N, CA, C and O atoms as a MOPAC input file, in Angstrom:
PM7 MOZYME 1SCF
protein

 N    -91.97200 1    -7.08000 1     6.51400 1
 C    -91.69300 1    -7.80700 1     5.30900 1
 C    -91.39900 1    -6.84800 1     4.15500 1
 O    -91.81700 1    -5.69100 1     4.10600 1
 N    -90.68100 1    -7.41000 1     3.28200 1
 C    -90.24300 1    -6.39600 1     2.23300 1
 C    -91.38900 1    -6.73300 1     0.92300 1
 O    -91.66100 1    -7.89300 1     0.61200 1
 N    -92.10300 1    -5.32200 1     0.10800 1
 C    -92.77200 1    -5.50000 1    -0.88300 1
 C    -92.19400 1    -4.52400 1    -2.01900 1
 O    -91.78400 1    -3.36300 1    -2.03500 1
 N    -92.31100 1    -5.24800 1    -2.68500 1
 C    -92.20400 1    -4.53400 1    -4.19200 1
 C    -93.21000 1    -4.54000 1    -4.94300 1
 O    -93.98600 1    -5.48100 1    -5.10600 1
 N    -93.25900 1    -3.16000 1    -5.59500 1
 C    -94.38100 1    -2.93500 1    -6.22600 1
 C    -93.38700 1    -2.23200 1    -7.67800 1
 O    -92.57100 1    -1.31000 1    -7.65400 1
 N    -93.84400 1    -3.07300 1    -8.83800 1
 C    -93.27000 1    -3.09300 1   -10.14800 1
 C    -94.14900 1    -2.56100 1   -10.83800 1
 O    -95.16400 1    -3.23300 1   -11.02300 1
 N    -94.06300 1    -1.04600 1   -11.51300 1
 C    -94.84700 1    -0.65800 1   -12.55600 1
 C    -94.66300 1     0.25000 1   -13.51000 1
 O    -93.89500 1     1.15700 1   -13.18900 1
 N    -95.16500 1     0.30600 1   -14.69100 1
 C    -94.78600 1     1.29200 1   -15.87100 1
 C    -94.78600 1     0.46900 1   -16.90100 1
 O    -94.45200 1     0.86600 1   -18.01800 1
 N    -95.27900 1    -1.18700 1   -16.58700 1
 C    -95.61800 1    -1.83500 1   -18.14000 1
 C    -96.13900 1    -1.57800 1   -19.50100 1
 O    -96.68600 1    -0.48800 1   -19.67400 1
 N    -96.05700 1    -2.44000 1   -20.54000 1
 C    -97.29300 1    -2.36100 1   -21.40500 1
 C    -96.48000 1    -2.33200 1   -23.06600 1
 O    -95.27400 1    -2.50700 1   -23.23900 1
 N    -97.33200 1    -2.11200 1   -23.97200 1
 C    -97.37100 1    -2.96000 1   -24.86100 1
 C    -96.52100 1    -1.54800 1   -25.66300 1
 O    -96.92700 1    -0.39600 1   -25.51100 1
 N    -95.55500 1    -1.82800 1   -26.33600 1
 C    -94.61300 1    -1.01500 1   -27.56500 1
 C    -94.22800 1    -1.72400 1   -28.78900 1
 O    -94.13200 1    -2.95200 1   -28.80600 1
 N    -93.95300 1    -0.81200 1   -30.05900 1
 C    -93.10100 1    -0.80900 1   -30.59100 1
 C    -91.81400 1    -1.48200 1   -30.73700 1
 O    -91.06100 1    -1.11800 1   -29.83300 1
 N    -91.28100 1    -2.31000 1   -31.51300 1
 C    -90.05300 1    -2.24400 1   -31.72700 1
 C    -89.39900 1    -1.60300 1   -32.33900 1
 O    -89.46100 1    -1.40300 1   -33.55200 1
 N    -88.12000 1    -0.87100 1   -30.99200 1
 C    -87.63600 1     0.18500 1   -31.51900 1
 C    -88.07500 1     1.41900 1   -30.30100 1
 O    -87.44600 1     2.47300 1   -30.21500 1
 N    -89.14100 1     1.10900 1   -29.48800 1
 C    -89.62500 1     1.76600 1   -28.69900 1
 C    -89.00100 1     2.20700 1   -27.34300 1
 O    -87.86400 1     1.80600 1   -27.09500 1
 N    -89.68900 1     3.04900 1   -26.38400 1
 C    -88.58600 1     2.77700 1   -24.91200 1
 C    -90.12000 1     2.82400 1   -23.80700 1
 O    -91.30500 1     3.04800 1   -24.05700 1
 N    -89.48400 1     2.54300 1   -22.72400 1
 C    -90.50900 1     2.63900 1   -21.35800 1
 C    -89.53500 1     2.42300 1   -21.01000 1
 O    -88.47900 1     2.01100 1   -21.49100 1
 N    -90.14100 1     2.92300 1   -19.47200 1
 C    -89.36600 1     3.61400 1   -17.97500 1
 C    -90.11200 1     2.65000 1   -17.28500 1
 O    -91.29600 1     2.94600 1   -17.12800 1
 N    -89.70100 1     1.46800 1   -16.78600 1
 C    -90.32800 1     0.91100 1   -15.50700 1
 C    -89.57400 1     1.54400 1   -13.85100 1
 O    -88.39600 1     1.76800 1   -13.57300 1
 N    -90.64000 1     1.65900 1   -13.14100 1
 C    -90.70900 1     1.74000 1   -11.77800 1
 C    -90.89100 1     0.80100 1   -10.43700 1
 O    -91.90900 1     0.12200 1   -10.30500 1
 N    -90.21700 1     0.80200 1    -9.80400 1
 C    -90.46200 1    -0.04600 1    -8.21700 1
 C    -90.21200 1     0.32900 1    -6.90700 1
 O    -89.16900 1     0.40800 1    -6.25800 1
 N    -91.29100 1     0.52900 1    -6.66600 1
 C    -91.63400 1     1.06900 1    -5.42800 1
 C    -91.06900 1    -0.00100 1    -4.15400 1
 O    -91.27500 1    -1.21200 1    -4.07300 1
 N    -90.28700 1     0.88800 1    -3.19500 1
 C    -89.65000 1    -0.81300 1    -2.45300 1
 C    -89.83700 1    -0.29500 1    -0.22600 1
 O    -89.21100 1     0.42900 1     0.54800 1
 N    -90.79100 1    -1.02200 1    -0.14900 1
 C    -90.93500 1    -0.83500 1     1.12900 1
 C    -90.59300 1    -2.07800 1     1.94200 1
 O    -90.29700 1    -3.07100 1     1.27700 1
 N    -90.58200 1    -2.22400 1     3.68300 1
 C    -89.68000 1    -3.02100 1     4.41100 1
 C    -88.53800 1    -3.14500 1     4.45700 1
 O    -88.16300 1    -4.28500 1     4.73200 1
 N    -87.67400 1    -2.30200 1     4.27100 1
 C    -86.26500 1    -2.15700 1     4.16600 1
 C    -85.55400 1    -0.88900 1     4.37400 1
 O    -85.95500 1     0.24400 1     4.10700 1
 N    -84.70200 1    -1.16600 1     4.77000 1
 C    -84.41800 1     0.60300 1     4.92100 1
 C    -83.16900 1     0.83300 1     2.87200 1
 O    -82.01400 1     0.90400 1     2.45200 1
 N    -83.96200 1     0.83600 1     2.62500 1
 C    -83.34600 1     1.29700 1     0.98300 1
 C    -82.60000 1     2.03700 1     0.14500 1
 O    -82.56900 1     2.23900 1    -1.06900 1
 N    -81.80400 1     2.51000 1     1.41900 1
 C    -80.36100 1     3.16100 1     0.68700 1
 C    -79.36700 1     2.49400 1     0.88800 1
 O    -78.31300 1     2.65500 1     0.27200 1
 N    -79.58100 1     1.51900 1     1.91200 1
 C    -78.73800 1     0.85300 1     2.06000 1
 C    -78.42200 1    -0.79400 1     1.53400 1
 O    -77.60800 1    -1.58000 1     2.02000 1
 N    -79.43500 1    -1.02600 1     0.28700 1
 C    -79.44700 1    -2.20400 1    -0.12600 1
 C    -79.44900 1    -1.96600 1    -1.85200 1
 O    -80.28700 1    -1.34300 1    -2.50300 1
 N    -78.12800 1    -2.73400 1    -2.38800 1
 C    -78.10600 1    -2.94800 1    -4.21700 1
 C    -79.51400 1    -3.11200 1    -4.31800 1
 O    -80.31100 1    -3.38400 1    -3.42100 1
 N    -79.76000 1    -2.86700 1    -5.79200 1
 C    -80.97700 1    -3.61700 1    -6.18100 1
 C    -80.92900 1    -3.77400 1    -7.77600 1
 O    -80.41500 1    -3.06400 1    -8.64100 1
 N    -81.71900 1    -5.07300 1    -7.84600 1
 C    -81.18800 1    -5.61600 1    -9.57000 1
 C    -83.03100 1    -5.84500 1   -10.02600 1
 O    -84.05700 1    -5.78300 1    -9.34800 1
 N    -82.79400 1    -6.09600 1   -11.35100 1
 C    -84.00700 1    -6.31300 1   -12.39100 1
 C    -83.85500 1    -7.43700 1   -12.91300 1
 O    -82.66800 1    -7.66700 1   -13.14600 1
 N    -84.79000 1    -8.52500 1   -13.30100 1
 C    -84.86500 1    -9.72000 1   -13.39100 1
 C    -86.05000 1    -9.74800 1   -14.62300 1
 O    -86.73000 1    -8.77300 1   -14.94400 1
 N    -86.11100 1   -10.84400 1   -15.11200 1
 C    -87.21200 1   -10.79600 1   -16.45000 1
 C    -87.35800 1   -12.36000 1   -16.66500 1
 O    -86.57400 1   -13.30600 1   -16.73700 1
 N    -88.48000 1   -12.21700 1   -16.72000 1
 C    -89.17100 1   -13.95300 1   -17.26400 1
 C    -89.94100 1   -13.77800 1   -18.65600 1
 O    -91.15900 1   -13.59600 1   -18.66300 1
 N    -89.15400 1   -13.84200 1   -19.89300 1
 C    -90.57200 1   -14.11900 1   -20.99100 1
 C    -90.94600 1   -15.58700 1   -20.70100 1
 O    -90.71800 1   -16.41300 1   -19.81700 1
 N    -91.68000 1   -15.51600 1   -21.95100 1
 C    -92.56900 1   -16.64600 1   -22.27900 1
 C    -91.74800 1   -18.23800 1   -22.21500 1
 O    -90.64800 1   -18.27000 1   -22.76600 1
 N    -92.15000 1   -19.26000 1   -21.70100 1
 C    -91.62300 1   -20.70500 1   -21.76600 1
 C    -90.18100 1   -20.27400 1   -21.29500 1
 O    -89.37800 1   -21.18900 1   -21.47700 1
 N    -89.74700 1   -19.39500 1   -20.86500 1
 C    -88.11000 1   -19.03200 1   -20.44200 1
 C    -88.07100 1   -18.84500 1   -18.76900 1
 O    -89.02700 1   -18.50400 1   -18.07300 1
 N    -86.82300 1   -19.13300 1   -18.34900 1
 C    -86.30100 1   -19.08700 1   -16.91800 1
 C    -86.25700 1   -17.66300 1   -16.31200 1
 O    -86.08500 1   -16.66700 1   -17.01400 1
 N    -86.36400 1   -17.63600 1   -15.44800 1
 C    -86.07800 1   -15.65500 1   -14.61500 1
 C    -84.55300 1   -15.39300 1   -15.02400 1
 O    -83.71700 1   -16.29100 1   -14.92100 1
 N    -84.24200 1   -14.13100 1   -15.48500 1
 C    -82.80600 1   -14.02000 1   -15.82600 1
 C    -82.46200 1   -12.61200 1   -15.32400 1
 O    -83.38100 1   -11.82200 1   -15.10400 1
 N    -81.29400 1   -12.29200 1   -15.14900 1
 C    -80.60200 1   -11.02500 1   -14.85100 1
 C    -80.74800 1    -9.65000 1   -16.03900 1
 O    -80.62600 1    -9.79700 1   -17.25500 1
 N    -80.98700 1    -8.54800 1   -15.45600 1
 C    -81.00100 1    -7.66100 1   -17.28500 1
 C    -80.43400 1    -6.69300 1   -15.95600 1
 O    -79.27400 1    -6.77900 1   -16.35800 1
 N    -80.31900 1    -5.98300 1   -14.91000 1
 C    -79.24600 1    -5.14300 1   -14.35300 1
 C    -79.62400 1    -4.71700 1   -12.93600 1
 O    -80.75600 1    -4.71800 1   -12.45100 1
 N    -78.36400 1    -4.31600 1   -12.30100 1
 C    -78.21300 1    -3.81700 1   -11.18100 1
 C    -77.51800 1    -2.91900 1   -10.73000 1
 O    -76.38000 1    -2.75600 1   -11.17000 1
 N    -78.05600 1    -2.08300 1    -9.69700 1
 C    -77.41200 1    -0.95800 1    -9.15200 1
 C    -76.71200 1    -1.16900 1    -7.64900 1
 O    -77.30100 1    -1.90500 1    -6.85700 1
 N    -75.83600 1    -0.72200 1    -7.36900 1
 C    -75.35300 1    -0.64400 1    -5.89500 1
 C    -76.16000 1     0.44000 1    -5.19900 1
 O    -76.98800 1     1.16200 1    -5.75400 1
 N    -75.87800 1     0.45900 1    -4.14200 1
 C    -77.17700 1     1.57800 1    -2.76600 1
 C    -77.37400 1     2.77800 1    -3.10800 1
 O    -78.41400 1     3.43400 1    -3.16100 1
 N    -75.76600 1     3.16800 1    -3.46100 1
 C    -75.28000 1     4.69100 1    -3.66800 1
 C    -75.13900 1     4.77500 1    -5.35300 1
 O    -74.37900 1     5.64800 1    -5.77500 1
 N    -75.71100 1     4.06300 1    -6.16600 1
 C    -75.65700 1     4.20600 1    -7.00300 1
 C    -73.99300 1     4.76400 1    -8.24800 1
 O    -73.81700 1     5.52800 1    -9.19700 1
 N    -73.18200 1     3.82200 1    -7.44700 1
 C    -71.52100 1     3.99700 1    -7.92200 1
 C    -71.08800 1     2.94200 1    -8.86400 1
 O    -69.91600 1     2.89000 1    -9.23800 1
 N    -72.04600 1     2.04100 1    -9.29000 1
 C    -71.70400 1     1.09000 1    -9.87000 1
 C    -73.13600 1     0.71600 1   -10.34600 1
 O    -74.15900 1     0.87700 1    -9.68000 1
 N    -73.05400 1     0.16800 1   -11.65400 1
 C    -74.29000 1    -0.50900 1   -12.43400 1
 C    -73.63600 1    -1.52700 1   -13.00400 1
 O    -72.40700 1    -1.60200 1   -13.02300 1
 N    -74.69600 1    -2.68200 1   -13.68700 1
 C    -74.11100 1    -4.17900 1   -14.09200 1
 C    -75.51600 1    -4.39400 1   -14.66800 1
 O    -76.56900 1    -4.47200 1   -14.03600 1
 N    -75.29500 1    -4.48700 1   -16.18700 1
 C    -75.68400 1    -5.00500 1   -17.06500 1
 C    -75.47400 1    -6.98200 1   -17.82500 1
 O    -74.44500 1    -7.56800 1   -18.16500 1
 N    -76.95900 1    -7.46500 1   -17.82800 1
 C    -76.81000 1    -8.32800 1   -18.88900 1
 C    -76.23900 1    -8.14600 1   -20.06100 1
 O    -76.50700 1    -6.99200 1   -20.39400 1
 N    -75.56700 1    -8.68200 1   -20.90700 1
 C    -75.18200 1    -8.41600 1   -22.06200 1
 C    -75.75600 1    -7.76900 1   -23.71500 1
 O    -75.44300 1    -7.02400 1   -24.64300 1
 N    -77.16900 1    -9.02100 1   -23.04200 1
 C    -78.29200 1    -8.46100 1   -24.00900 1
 C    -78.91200 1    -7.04000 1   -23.96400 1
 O    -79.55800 1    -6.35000 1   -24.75200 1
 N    -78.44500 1    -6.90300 1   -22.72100 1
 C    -79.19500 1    -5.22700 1   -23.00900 1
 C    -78.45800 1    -4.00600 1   -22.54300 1
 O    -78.92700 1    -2.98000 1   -22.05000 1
 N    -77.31100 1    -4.29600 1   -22.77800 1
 C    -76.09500 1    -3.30600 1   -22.45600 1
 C    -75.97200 1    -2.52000 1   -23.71900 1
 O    -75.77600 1    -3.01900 1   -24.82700 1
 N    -76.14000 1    -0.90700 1   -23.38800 1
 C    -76.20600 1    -0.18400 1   -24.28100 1
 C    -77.49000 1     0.41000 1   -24.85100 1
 O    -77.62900 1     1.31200 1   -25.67700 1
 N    -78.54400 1    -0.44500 1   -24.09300 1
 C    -80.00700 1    -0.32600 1   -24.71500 1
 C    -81.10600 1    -0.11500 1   -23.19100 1
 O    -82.27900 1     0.24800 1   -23.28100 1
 N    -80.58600 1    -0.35300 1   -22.20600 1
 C    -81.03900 1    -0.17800 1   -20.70400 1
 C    -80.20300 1     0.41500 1   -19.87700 1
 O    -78.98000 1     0.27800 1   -19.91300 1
 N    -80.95900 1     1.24800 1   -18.92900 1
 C    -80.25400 1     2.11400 1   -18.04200 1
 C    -80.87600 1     1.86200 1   -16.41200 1
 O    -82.04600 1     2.20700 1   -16.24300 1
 N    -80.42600 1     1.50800 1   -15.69600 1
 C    -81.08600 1     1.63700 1   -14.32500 1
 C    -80.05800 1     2.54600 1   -13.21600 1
 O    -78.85900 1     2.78600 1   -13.06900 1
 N    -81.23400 1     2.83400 1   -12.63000 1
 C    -80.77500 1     4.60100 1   -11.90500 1
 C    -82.05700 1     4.15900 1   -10.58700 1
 O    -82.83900 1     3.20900 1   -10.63900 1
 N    -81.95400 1     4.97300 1    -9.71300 1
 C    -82.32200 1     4.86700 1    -8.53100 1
 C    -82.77900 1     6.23400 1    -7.72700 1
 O    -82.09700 1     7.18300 1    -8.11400 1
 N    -83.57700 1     6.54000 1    -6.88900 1
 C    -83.59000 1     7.57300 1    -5.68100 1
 C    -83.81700 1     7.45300 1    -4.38400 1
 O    -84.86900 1     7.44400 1    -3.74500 1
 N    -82.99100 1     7.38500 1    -4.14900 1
 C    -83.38600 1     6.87700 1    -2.57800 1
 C    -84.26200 1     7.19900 1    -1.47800 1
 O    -84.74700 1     6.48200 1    -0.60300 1
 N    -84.40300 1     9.01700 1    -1.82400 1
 C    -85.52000 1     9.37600 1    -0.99000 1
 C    -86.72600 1     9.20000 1    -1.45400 1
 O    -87.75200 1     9.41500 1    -0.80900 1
 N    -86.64900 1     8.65200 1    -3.01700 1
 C    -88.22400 1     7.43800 1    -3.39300 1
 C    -88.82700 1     6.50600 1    -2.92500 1
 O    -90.01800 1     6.19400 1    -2.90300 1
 N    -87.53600 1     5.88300 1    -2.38300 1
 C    -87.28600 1     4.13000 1    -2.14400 1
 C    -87.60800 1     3.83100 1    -3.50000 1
 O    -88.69300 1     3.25200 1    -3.45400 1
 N    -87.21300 1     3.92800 1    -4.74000 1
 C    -87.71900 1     3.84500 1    -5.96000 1
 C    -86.10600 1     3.54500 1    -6.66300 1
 O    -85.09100 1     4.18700 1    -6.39300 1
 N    -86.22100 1     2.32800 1    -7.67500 1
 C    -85.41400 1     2.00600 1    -8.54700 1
 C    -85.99100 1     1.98300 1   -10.06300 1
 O    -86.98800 1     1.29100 1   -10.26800 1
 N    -85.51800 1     2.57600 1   -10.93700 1
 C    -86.06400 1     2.66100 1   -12.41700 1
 C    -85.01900 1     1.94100 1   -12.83100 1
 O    -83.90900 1     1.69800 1   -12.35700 1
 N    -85.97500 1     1.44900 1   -14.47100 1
 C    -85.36300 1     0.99000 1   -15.21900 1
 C    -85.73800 1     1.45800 1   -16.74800 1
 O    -86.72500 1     0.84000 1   -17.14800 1
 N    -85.13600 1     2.51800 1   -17.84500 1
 C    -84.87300 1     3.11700 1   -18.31000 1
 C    -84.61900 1     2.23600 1   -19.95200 1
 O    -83.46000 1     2.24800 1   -20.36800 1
 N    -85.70500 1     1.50100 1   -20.83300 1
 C    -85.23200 1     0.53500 1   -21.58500 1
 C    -85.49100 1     1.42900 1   -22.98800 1
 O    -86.54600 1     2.02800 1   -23.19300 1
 N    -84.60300 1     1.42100 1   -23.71300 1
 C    -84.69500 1     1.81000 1   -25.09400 1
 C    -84.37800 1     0.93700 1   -26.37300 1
 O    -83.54000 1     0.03500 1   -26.38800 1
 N    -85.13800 1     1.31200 1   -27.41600 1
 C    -84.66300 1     0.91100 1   -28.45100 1
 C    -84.97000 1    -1.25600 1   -28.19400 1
 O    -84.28700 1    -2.24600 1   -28.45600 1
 N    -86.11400 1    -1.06500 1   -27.67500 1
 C    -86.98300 1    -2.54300 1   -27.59800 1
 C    -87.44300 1    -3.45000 1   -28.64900 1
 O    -88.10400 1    -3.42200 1   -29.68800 1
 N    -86.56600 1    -4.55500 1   -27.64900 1
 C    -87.00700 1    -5.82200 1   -29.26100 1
 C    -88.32400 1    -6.56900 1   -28.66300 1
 O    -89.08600 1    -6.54600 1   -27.69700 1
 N    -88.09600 1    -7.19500 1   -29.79200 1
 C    -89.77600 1    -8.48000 1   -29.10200 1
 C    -88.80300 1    -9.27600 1   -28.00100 1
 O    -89.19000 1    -9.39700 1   -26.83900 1
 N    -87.87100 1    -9.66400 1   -28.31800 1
 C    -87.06600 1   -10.72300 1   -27.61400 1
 C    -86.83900 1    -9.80800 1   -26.24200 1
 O    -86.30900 1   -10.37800 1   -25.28800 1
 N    -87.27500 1    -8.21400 1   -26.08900 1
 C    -87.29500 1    -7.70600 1   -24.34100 1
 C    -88.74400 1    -8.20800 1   -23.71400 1
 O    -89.02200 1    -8.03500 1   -22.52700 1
 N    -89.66900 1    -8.87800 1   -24.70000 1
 C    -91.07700 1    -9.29900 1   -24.32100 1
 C    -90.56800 1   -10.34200 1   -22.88800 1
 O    -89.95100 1   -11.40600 1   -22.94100 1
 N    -91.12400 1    -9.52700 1   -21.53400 1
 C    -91.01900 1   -10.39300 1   -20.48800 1
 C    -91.83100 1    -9.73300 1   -19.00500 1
 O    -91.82900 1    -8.50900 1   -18.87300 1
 N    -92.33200 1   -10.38300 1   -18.20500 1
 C    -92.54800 1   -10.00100 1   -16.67200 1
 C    -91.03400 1    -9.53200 1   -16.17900 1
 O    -90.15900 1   -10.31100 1   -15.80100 1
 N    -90.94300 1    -8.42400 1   -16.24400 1
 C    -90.18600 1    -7.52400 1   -15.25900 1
 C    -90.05100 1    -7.62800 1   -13.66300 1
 O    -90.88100 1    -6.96300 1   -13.04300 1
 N    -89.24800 1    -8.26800 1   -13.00600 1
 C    -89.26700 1    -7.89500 1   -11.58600 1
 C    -88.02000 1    -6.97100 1   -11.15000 1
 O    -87.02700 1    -6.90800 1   -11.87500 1
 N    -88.09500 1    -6.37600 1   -10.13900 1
 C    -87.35800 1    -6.04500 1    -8.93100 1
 C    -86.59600 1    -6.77200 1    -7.99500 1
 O    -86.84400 1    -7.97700 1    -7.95100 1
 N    -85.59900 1    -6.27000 1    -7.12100 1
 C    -85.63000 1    -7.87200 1    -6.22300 1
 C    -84.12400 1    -7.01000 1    -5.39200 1
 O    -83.15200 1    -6.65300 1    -6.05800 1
 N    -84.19300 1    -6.87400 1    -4.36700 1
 C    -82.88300 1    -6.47400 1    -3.48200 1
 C    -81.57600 1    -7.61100 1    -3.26900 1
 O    -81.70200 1    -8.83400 1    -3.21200 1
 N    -80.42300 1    -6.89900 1    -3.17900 1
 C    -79.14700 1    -7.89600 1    -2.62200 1
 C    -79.14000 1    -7.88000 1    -1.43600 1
 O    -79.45600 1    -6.83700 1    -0.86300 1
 N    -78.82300 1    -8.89100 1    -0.79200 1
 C    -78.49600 1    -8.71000 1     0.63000 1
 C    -77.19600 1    -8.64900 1     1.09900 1
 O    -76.82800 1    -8.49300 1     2.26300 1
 N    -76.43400 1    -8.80400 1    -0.04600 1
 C    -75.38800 1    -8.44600 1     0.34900 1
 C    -74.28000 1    -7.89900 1    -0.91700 1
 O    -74.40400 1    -8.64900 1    -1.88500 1
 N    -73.14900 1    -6.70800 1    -1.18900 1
 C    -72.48300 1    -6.44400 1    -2.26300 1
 C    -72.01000 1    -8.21000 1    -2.99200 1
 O    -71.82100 1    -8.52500 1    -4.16600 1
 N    -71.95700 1    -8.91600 1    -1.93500 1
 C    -70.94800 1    -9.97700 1    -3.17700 1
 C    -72.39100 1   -10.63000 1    -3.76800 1
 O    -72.35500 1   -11.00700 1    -4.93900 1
 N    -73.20800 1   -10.73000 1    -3.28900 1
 C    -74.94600 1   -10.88200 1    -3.69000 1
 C    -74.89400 1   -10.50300 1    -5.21700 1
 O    -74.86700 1   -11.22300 1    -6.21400 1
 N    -74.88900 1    -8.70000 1    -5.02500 1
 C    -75.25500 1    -8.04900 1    -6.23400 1
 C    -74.13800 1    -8.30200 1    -7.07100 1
 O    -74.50200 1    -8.11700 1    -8.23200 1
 N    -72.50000 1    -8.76500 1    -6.99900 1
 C    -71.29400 1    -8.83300 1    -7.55100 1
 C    -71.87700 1   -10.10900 1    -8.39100 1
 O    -71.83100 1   -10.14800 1    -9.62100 1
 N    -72.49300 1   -11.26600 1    -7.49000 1
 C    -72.63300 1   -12.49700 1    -8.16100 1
 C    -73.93900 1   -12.56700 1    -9.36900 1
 O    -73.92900 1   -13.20200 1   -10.42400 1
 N    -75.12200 1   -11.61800 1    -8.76800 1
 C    -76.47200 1   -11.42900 1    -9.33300 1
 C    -77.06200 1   -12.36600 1    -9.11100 1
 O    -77.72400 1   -12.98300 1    -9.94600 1
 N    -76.93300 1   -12.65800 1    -7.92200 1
 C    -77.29000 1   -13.42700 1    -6.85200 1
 C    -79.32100 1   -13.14700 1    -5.86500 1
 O    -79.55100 1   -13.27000 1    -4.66100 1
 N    -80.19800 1   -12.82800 1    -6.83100 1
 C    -81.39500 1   -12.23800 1    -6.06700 1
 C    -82.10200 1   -13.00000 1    -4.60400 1
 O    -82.24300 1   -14.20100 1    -4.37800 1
 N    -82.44400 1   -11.90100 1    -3.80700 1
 C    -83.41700 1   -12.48300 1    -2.84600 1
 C    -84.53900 1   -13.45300 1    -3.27300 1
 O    -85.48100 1   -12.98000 1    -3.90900 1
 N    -84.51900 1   -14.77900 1    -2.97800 1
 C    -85.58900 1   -15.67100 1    -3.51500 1
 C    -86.89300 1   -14.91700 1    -2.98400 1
 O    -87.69000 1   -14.28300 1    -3.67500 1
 N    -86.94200 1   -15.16500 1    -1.33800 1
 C    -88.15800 1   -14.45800 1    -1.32600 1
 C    -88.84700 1   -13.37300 1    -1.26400 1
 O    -89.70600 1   -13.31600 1    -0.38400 1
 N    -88.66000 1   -12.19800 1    -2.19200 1
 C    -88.54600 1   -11.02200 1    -2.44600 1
 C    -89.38600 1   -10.73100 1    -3.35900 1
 O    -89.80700 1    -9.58100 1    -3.48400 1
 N    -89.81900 1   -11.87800 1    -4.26200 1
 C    -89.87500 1   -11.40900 1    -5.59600 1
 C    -91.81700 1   -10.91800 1    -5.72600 1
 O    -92.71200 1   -11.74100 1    -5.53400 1
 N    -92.06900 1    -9.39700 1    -6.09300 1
 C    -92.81600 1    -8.89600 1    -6.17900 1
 C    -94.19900 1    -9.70400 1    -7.35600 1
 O    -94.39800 1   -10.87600 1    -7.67700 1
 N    -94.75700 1    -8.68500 1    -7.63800 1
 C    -96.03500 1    -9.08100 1    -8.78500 1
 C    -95.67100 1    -9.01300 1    -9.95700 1
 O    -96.42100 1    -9.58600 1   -10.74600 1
 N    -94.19800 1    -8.19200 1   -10.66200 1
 C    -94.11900 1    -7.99400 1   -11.87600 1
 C    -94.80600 1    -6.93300 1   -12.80200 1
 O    -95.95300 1    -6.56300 1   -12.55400 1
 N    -94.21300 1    -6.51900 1   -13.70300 1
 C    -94.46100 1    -5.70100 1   -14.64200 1
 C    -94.55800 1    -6.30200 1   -16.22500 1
 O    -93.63400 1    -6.15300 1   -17.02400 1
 N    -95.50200 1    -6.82800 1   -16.47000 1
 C    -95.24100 1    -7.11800 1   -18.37900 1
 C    -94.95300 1    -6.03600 1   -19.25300 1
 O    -95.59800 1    -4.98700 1   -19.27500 1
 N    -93.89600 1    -6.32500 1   -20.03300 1
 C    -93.49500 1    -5.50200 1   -20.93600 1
 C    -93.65700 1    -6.53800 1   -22.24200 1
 O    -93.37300 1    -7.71700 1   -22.44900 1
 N    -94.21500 1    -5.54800 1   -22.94200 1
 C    -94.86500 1    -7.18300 1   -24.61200 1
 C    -94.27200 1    -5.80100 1   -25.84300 1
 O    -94.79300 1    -4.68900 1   -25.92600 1
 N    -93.32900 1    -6.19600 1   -26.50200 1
 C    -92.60000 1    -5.41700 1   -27.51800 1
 C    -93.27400 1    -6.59200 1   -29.32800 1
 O    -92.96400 1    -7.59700 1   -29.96700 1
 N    -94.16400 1    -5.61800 1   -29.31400 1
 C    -95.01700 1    -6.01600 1   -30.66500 1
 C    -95.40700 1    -5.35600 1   -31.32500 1
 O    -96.00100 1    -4.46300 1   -30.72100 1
 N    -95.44700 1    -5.18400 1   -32.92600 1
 C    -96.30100 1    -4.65200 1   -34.22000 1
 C    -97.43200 1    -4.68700 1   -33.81500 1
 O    -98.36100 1    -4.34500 1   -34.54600 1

């Protein structure tokens, strides 16, 4: 079975940055995209970015294009996500989550049952 393990949360600044981490076992993981997903408060799970296997292509939400970076290592099995310059409105549970397939990650399309424990990220005074 595939697990993800999401971590590097916690409480910043606006204006601030953190580096989240995900650790990704059951899979062989160079060979699978992988995207970042976010749930704040009273809100739906949404897309904020994704990487292809080989890391040749990235895809950003809009909201955080220019302000997030996701990068990858494969001999980690590890995908980061690289957020700067944080609003309250980045206040959300962070997940992980693999494509199963390129038109998957083209569509931002996530594995339903994939989805790890999460990382809170809370951007507050």
């Amino acid at each position: 079975q595939v697990q993800l393990v999401e971590s590097g949360g916690g409480l910043v600044q606006p204006g601030g940055s953190l580096r989240l981490s995900c650790a990704v076992s059951g899979l062989t993981f160079s060979s699978y995209a992988m995207g970042w997903y976010r749930q704040g408060p009273g809100k739906q799970r949404e897309f904020v970015a994704g990487i292809t296997s080989g890391s040749d292509h990235t895809n950003y939400a809009d909201s955080v294009k220019g302000r997030f970076t996701v990068s990858r290592e494969n001999a980690q099995n590890s995908v980061y996500l690289q957020m700067n310059s944080l609003k309250p409105e980045d206040t959300a549970v962070y997940y992980c989550n693999p494509y199963r397939s390129l038109k998957d990650y083209l569509d931002r399309r996530p594995d339903s049952g994939s989805w790890g424990q999460g990382t809170q990220v809370t951007v507050s005074s």
